[in-house]
Amino acid sequence: MLTAKNPNESDREADAASAGEVQPMLIEIDHIAIAVHDLGDAIDSYRDAFGAVVDHREVVDSDGVEEALLKVAESYVQLLAPTRDDSPVATYLEKKGEGLHHIAYRVDDCATVLEHLKAQGHRVIDEVPRPGSRGTTVAFVHPKAIHGTLIELVQE
Ligand code: CO
């Protein structure tokens, strides 16, 4: 009798072991955030180009931004404009101009995912979860942590 393992089987085991048996944590794209200079102008552009309508609009004072959420299936496009000069989004616009700012993943438990990332040595912006828009709980992971994308974790 041959006792050698199916090579595909051992590959899978090796993959699972190197991945540390991490359960899937990202349950949906919550939003894709786009930094814009003028929120009203950007809303008009999305309406004229795609017929997109604003589902939610909110000023987030702590972040110095006003946002408009345009629903796309179960996710949003988030248009993000600074409300003051010292807003991180104002700095971003100055350096890079308008465009993709961050990707937000919906998670079941923001604190657990954040602790998991910190335990793996990833650099985070928020050490603990904090209130986001729409009554959500959020935390940002540093863009240098995971392949160059500013990542936001969103718990509804
Ligand atoms: Co966001």
PDB file of C-alpha atoms and ligand atoms in Angstrom, residues 31 78 102 140 152, ligand 1:
ATOM      1  CA  HIS A  31     -17.253  51.779   1.694  1.00  0.00           C
ATOM      2  CA  GLN A  78     -18.026  57.688   0.341  1.00  0.00           C
ATOM      3  CA  HIS A 102      -9.192  54.509   1.934  1.00  0.00           C
ATOM      4  CA  PHE A 140      -7.970  52.813  10.997  1.00  0.00           C
ATOM      5  CA  GLU A 152     -10.728  51.279   7.957  1.00  0.00           C
TER       6      GLU A 152
HETATM    7 CO    CO B   1     -14.279  55.715   5.928  1.00  0.00          CO
END
